[in-house]
Tab-separated table of C-alpha atoms in Angstrom:
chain	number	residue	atom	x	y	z
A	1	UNK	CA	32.913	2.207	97.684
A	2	UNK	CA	32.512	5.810	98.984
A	3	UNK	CA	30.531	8.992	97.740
A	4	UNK	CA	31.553	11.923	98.749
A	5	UNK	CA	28.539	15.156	98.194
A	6	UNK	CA	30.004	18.261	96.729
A	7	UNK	CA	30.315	21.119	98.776
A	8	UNK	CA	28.547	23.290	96.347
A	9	UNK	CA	25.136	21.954	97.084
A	10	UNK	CA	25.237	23.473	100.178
A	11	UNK	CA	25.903	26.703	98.509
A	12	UNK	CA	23.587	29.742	98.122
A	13	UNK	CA	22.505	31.689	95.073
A	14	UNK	CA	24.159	34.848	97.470
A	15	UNK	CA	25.821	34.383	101.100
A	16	UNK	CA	23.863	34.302	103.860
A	17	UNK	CA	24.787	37.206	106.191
A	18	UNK	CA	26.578	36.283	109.631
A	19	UNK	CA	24.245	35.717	112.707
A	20	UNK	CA	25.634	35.530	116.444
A	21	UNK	CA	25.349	32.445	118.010
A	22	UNK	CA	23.077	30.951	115.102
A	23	UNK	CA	24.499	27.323	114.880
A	24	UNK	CA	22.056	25.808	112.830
A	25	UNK	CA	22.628	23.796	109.868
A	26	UNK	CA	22.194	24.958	106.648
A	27	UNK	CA	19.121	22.721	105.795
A	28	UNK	CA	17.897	23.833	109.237
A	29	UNK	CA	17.687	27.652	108.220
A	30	UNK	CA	16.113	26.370	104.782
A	31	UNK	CA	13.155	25.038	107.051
A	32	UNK	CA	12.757	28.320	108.998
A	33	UNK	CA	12.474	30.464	105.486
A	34	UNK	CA	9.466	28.076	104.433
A	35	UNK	CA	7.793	27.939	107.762
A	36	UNK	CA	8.047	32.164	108.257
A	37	UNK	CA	7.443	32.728	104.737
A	38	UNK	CA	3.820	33.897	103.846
A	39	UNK	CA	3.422	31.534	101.046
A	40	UNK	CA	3.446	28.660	103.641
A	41	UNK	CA	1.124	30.434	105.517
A	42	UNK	CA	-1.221	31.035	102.731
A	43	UNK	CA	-1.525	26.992	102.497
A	44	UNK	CA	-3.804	26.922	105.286
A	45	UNK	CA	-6.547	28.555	103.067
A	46	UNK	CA	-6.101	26.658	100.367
A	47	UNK	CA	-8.615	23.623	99.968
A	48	UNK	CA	-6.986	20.266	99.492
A	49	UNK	CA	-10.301	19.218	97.922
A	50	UNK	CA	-12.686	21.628	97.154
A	51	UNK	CA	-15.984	19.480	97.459
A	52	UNK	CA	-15.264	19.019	101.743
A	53	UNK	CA	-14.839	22.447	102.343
A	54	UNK	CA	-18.267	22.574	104.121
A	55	UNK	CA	-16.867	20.819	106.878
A	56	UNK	CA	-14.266	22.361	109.461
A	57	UNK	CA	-12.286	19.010	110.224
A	58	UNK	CA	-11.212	18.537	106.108
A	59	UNK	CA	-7.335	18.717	105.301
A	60	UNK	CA	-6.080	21.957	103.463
A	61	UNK	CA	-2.851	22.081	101.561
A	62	UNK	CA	-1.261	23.543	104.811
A	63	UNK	CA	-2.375	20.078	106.853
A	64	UNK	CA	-1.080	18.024	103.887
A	65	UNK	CA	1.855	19.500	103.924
A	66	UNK	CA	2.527	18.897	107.488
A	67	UNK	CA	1.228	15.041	107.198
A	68	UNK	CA	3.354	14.544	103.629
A	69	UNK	CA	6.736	15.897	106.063
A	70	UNK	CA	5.889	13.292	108.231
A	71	UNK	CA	5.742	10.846	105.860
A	72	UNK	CA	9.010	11.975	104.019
A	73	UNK	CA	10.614	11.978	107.317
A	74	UNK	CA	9.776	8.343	108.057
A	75	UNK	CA	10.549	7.498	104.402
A	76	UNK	CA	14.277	9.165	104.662
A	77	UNK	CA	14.393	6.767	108.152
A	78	UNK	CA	13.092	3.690	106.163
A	79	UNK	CA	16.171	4.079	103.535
A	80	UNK	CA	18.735	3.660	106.538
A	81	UNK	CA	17.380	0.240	107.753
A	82	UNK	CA	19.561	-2.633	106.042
A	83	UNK	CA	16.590	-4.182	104.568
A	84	UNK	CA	15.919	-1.175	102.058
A	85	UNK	CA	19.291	-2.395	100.238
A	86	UNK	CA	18.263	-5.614	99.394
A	87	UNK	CA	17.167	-4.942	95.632
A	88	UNK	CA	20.211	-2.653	95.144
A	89	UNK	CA	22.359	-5.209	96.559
A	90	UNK	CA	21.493	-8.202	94.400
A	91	UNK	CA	21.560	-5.852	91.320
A	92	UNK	CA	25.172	-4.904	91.788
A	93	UNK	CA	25.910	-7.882	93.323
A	94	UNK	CA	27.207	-6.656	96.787
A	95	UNK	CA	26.418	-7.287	100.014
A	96	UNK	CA	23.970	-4.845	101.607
A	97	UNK	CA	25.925	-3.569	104.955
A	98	UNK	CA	28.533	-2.396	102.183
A	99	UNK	CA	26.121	-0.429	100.240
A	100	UNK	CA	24.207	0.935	103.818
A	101	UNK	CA	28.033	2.033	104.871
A	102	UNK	CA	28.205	3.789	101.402
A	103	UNK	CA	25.202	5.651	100.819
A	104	UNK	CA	24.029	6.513	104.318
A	105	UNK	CA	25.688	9.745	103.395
A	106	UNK	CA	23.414	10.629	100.995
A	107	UNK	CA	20.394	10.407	102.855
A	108	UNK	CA	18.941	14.020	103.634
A	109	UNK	CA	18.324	14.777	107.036
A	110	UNK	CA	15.289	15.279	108.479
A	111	UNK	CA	15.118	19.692	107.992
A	112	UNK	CA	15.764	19.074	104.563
A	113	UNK	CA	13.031	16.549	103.693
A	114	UNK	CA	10.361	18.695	105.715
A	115	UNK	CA	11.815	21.777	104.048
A	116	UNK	CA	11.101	19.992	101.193
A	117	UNK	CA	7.355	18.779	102.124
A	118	UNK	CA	6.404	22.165	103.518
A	119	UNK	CA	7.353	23.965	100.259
A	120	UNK	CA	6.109	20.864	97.381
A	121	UNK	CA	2.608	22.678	97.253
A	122	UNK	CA	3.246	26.756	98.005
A	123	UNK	CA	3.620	27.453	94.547
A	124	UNK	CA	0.034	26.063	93.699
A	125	UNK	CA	-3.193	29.045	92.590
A	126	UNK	CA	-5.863	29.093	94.685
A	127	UNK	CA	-9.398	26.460	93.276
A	128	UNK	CA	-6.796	23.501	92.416
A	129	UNK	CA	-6.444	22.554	89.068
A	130	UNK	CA	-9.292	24.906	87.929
A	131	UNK	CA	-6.854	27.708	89.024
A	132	UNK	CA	-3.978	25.857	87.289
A	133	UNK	CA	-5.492	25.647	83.821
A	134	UNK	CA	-6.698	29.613	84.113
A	135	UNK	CA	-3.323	31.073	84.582
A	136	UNK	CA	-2.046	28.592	82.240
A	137	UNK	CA	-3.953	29.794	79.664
A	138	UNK	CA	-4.018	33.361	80.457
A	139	UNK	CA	-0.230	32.980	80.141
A	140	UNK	CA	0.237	30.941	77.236
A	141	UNK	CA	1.777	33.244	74.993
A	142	UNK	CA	4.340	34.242	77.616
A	143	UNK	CA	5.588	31.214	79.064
A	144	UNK	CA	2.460	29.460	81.080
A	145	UNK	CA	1.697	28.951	84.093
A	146	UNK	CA	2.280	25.260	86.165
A	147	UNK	CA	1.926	24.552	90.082
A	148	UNK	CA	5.343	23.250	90.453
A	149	UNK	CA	7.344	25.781	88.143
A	150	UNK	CA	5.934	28.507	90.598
A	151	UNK	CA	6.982	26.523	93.544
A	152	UNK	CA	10.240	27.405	91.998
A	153	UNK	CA	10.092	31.104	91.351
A	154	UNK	CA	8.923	31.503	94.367
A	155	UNK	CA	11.903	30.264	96.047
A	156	UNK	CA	14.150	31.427	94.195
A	157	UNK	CA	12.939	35.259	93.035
A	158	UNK	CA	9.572	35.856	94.852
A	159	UNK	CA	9.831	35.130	98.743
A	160	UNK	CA	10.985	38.459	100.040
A	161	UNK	CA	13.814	36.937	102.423
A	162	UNK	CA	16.300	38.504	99.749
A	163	UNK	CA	16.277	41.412	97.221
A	164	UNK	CA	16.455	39.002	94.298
A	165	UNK	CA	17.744	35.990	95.234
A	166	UNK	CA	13.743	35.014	97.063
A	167	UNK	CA	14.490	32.649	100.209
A	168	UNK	CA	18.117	32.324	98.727
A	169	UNK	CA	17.979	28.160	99.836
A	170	UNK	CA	20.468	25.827	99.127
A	171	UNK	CA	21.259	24.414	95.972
A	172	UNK	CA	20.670	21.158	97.038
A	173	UNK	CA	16.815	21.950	98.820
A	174	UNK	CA	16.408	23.823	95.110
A	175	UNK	CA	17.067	20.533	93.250
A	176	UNK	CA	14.653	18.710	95.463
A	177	UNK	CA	12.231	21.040	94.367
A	178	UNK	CA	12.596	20.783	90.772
A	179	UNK	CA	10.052	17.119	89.747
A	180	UNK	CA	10.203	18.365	86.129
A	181	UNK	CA	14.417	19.613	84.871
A	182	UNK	CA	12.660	21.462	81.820
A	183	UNK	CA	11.783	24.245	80.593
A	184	UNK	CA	7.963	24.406	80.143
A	185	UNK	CA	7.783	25.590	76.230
A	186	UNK	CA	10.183	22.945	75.448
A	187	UNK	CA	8.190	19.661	77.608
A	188	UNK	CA	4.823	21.073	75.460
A	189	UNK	CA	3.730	22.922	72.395
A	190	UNK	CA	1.142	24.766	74.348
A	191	UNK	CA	3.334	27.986	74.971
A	192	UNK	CA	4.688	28.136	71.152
A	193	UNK	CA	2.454	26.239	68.211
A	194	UNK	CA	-0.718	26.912	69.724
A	195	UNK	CA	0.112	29.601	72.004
A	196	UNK	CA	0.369	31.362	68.403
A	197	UNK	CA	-2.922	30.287	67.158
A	198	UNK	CA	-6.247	32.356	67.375
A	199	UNK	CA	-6.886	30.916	70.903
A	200	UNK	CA	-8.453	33.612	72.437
A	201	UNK	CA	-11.743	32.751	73.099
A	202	UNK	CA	-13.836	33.915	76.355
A	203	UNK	CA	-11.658	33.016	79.176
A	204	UNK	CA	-14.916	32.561	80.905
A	205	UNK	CA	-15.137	28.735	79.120
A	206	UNK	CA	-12.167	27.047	78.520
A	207	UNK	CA	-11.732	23.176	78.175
A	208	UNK	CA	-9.759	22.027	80.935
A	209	UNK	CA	-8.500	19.308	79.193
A	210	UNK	CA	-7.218	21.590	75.969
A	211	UNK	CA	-5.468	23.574	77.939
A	212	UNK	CA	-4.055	21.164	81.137
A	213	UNK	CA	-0.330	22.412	82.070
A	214	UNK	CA	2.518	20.835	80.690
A	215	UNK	CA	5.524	20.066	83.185
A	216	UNK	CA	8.328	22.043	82.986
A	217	UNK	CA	9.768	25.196	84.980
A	218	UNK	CA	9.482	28.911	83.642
A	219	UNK	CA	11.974	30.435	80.922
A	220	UNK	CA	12.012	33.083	83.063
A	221	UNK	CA	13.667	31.323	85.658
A	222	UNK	CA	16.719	29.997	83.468
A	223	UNK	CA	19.279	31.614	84.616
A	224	UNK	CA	18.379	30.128	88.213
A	225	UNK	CA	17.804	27.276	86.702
A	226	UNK	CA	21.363	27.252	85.440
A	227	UNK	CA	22.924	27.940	88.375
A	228	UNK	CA	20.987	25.245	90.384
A	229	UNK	CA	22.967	22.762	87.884
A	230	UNK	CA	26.578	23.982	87.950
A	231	UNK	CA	27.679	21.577	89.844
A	232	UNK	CA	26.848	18.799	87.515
A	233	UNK	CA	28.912	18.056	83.949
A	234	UNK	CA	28.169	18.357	80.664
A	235	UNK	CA	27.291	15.143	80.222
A	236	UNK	CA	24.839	14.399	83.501
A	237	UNK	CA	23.146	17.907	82.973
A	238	UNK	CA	22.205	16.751	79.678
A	239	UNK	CA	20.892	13.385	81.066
A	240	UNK	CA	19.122	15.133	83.684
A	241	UNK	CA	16.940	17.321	81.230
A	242	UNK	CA	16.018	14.320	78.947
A	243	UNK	CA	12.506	13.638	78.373
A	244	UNK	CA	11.200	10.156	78.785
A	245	UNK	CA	10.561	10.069	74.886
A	246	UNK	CA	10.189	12.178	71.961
A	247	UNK	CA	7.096	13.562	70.857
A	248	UNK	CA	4.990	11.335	68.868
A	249	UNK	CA	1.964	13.935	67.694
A	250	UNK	CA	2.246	17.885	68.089
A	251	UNK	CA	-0.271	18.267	70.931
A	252	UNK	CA	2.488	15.578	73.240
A	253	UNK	CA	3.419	17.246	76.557
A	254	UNK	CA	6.668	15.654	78.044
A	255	UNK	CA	7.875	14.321	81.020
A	256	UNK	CA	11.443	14.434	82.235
A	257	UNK	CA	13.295	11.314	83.402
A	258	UNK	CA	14.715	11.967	86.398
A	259	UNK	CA	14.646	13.662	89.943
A	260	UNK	CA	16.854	14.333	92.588
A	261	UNK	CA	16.666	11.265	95.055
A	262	UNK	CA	15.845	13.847	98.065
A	263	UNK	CA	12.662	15.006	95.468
A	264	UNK	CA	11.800	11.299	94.756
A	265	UNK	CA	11.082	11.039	98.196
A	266	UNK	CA	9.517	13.883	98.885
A	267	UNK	CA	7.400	13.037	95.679
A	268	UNK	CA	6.624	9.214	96.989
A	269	UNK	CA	5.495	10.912	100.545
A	270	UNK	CA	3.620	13.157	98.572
A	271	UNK	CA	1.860	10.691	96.457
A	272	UNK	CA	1.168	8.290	99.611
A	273	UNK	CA	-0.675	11.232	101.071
A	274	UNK	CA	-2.709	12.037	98.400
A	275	UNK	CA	-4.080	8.821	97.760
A	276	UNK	CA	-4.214	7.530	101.328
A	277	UNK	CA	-5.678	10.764	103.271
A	278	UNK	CA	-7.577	12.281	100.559
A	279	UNK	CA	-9.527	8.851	100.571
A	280	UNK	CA	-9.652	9.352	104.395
A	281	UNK	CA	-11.764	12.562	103.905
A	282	UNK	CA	-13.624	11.250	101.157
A	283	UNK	CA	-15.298	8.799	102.857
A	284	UNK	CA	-15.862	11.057	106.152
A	285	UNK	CA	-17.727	13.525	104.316
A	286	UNK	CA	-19.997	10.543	102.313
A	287	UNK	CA	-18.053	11.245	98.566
A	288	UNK	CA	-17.168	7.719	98.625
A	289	UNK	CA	-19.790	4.708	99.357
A	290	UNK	CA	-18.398	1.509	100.515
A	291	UNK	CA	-20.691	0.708	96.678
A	292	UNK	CA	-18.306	2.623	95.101
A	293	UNK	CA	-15.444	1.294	96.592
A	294	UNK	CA	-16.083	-1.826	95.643
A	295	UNK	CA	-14.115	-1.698	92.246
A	296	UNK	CA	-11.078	-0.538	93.803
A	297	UNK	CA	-11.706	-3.396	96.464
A	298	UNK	CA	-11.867	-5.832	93.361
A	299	UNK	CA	-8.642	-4.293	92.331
A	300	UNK	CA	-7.042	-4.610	95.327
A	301	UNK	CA	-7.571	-8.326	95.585
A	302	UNK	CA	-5.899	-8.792	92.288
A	303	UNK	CA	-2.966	-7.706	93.006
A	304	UNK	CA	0.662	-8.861	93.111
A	305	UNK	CA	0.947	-7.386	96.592
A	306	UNK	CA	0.808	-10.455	99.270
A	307	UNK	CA	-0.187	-8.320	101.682
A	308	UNK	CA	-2.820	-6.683	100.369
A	309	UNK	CA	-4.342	-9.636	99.555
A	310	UNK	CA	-4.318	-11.036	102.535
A	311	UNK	CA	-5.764	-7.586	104.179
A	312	UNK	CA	-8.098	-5.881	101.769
A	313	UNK	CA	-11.219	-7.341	103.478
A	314	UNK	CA	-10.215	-6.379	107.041
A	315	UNK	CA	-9.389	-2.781	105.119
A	316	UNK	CA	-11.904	-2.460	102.979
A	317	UNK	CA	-14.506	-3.279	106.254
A	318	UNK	CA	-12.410	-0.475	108.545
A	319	UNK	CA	-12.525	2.273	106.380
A	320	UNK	CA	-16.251	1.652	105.663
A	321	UNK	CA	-17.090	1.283	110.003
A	322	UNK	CA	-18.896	3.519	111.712
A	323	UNK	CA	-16.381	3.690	114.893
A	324	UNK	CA	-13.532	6.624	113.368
A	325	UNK	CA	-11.092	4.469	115.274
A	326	UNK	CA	-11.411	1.557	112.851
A	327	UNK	CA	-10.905	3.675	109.597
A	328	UNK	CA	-7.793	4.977	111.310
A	329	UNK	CA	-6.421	2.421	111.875
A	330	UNK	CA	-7.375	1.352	108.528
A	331	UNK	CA	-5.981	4.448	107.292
A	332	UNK	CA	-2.270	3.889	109.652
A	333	UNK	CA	-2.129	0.102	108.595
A	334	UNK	CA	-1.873	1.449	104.670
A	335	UNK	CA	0.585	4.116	104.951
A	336	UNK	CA	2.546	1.937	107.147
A	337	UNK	CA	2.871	-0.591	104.265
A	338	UNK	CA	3.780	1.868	101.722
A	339	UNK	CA	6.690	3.621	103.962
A	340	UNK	CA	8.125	0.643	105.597
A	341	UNK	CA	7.791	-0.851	101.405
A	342	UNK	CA	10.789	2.187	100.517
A	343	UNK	CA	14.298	1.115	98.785
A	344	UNK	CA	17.038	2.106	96.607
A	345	UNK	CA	16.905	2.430	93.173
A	346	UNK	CA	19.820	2.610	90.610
A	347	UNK	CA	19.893	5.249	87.814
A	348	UNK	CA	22.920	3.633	85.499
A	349	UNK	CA	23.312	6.893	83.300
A	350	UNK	CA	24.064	9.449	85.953
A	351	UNK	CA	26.921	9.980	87.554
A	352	UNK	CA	26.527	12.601	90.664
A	353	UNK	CA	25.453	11.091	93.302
A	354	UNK	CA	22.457	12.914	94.534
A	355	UNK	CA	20.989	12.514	90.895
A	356	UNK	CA	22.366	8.376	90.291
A	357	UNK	CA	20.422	7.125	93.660
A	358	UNK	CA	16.570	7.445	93.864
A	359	UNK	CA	13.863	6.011	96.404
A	360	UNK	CA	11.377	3.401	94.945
A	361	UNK	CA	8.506	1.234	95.571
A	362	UNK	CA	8.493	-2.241	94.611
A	363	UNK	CA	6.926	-3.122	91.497
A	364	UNK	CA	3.855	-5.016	93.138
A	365	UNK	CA	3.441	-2.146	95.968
A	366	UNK	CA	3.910	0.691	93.502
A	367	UNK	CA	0.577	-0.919	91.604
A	368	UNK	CA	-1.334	-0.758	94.855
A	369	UNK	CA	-0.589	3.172	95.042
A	370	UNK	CA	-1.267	3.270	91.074
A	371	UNK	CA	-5.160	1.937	92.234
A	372	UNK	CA	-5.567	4.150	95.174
A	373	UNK	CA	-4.755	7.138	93.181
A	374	UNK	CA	-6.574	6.036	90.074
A	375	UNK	CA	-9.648	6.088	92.605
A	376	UNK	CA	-9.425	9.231	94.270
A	377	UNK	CA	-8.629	10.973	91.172
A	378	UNK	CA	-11.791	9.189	89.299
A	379	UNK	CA	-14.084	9.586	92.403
A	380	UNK	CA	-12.850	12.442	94.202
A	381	UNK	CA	-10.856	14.894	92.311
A	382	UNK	CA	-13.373	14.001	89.056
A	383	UNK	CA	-16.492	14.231	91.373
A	384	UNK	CA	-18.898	16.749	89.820
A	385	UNK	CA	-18.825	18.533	93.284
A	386	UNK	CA	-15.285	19.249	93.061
A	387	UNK	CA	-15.316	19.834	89.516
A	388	UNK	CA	-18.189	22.568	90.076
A	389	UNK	CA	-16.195	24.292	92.390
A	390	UNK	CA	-12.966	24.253	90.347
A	391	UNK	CA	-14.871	25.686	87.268
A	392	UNK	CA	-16.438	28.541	89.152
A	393	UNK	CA	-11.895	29.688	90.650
A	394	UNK	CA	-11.051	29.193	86.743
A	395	UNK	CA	-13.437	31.229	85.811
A	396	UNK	CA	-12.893	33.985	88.668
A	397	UNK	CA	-9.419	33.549	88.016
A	398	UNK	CA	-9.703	34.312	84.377
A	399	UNK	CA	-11.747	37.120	85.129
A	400	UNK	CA	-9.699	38.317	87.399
A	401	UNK	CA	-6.273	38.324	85.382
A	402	UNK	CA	-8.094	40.554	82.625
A	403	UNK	CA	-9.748	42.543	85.153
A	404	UNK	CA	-5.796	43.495	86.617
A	405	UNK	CA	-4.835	43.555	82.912
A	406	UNK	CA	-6.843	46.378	81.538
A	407	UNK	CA	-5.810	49.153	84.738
A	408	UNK	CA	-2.792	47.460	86.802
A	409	UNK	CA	-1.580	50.733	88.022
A	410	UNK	CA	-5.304	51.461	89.217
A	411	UNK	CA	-6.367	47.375	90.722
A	412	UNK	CA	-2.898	46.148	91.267
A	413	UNK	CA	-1.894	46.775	95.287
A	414	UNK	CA	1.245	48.982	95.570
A	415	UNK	CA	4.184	46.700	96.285
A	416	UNK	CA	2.686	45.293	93.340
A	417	UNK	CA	2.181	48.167	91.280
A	418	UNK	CA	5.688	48.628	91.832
A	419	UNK	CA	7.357	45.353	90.232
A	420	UNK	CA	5.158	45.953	87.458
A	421	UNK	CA	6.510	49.354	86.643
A	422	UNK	CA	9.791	48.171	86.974
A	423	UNK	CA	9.315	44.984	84.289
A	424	UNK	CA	10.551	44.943	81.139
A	425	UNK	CA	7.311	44.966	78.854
A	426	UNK	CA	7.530	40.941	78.010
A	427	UNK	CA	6.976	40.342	81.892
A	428	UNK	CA	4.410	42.498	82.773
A	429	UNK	CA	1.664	39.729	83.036
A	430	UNK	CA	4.409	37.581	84.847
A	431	UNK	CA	3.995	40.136	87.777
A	432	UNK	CA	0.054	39.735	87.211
A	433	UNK	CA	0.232	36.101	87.364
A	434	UNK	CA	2.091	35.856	90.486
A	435	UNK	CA	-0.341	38.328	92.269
A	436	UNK	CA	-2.899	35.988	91.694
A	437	UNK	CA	-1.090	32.709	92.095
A	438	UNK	CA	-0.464	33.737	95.405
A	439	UNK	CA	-3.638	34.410	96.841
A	440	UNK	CA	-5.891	31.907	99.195
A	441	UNK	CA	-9.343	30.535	97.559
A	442	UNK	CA	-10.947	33.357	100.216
A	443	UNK	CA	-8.800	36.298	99.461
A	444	UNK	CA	-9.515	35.655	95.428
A	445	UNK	CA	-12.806	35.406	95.876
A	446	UNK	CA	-12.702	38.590	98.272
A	447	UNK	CA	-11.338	40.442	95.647
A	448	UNK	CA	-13.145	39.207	92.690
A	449	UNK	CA	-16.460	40.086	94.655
A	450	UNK	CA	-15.031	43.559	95.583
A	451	UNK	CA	-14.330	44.256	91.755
């Protein structure tokens, strides 16, 4: 059994000019472009969650970044060890030092999976998922707006390492960007059934839910898009871009399959952070009461998870002390059982390599992250705190996007100004939108108060 990676994911959308003495690796120069670019650097005034702001010790998406890389890097590490073979091995019925000698290739090194951490969130608007759903809407009738998709474009267009070709990465750090192979107006009918419709009400009050992003990357951004996947055939390209299942009402947003297996990791370091540190701060700053807790606690105990059965009451009592060293270690002893949990997973209807292998949690471990998340998202992320704040960026958002709208030449800055006179017609609010995607929280409210 051996798997040989194409050379054509280590290929750029245009060739890299010729340094002296630069003997880095490809993946390496990938990290340098995200940690020099200014959309990294714009992370550190973004808000991870909104309602903690008041306090100078709360994670941003710049320190969650950093922590997620860590996590991915240990993650990548956990998937050499012999012991994250074991479910792959008995399913193909192999032994497991075969399979470790196969697809130890595979594994992306460590530049690549913190290229990947450091760039998962750059793409998101400033005020979360208030921001989200404002640009979303104010784009809906030319192609939406989503987090991730941006991520993308930025990458890949934006970034100003090239002319047009944006940080001009490698195809293979692209695809572990992409969570969602889709095009946005095909995953939901947001951008074309009701896009059409007489939605255009004040800005100033939309319903969140009515107009949440679907998950998908810009049509803009096909012909990237295309090129990113021209390595793979005809028949694993069409795999790739299937969505779970078909629409079953009109108002159904999809989800695609599958990812890369360097973005499933990224993804599972990404999700371990959110629920696991975000909690951290919660409780620091008094969202969460040990009262509160208590449900999830319940939870907990009924798992499948042995261990967390045996440990929830020692956790549960750490993250709750008053000595920070206790909830740390409370905080280590989880994310220690979620990495060191990691393995191999099998996806039988691909065929390239990078696409057929995946990281995984086991069933019973993956329902212990399902609860965590569940509980920050219902206690944290729902908190009327953070919601508060979230309303008040969609609506400065919204403002501001009409604001830019009605005089660009006048409001817009001149770089800018600029791209805008140099789109075609149909992407003039494309331009608009990624002005104001890429600003901080600060610098949008700066702005908006200045207008």
């Amino acid at each position: 059994m051996t798997i040989q990676i194409q050379k054509a994911w280590k290929q750029r959308y245009i060739d890299d000019p010729k340094r002296e003495h630069d003997h880095r690796s490809p993946f390496q120069r990938d990290r340098g472009r995200i940690l020099h670019s200014a959309a990294f650097r714009c992370l550190q005034a973004k808000t991870q969650i909104h309602a903690v702001g008041e306090n100078d010790f709360y994670r941003t998406r710049l320190t969650h970044s950093l922590e997620v890389a860590q996590i991915g890097s240990s993650l990548a590490a956990q998937l050499g060890l012999l012991e994250s073979f074991q479910a792959l091995a008995a399913e193909l019925n192999c032994a497991e030092t075969t399979l470790q000698k196969a697809l130890k290739p595979l594994l992306p090194p460590i530049s690549l999976i913190e290229t990947l951490c450091f760039a998962h969130d750059i793409g998101h608007p400033p005020f979360g998922h208030g921001g989200e759903v404002a640009l979303n809407y104010m784009m809906a009738q030319h192609g939406g707006f989503e987090g991730n998709a941006q991520t993308f474009r930025l990458i890949t267009k934006l970034e100003p390492y090239t002319e047009k070709a944006g940080m001009n990465l490698t195809r293979r750090a692209i695809l572990g960007v992409v969570k969602y192979p889709a095009i946005l107006d095909q995953a939901s009918p947001q951008y074309t059934e009701l896009a059409t419709a007489a939605h255009l009400d004040d800005p100033r009050y939309i319903n969140m839910r009515s107009w949440k992003p679907g998950k998908g990357l810009f049509r803009d951004d096909l012909a990237v898009f295309d090129w990113l996947l021209t390595p793979l055939t005809a028949t694993d390209k069409q795999e790739f871009c299937r969505f779970q299942q078909s629409r079953k009402t009109a108002e159904d947003s999809l989800k695609t399959v599958y990812k890369s297996l360097d973005c499933s990791i990224m993804e599972l370091a990404d999700d371990i952070a959110y629920a696991v540190h975000d909690l951290e701060d919660a409780i620091v700053v008094g969202m969460v009461s040990l009262q509160q807790w208590q449900q999830a606690h319940q939870q907990l105990s009924a798992c499948q998870s042995l261990w967390i059965r045996q440990n929830i009451d020692q956790l549960s009592e750490k993250l709750f002390s008053e000595h920070h060293y206790q909830r740390k270690n409370a905080i280590g002893a989880l994310v220690n059982y979620f990495i060191t949990s990691a393995r191999w997973k099998l996806n039988h209807n691909l065929e390239e390599p990078l696409l057929r292998y995946n990281a995984e949690l086991p069933s019973e471990v993956e329902q212990v992250l399902a609860v965590l998340k569940k509980f920050v998202w219902q206690n944290v992320i729902c908190h009327v705190d953070t919601q508060r704040i979230e309303y008040k960026g969609q609506r400065i958002l919204s403002e501001l996007f009409r604001i830019f709208e009605s005089d660009p030449q006048r409001l817009l800055p001149p770089n800018t100004v600029k791209r805008w006179q140099r789109a075609l017609e149909s992407d003039k609010k494309r331009m608009i939108c990624d002005y104001i995607a890429g600003m901080s929280d600060a610098y949008a409210l700066k702005v908006y108060q200045q207008l």
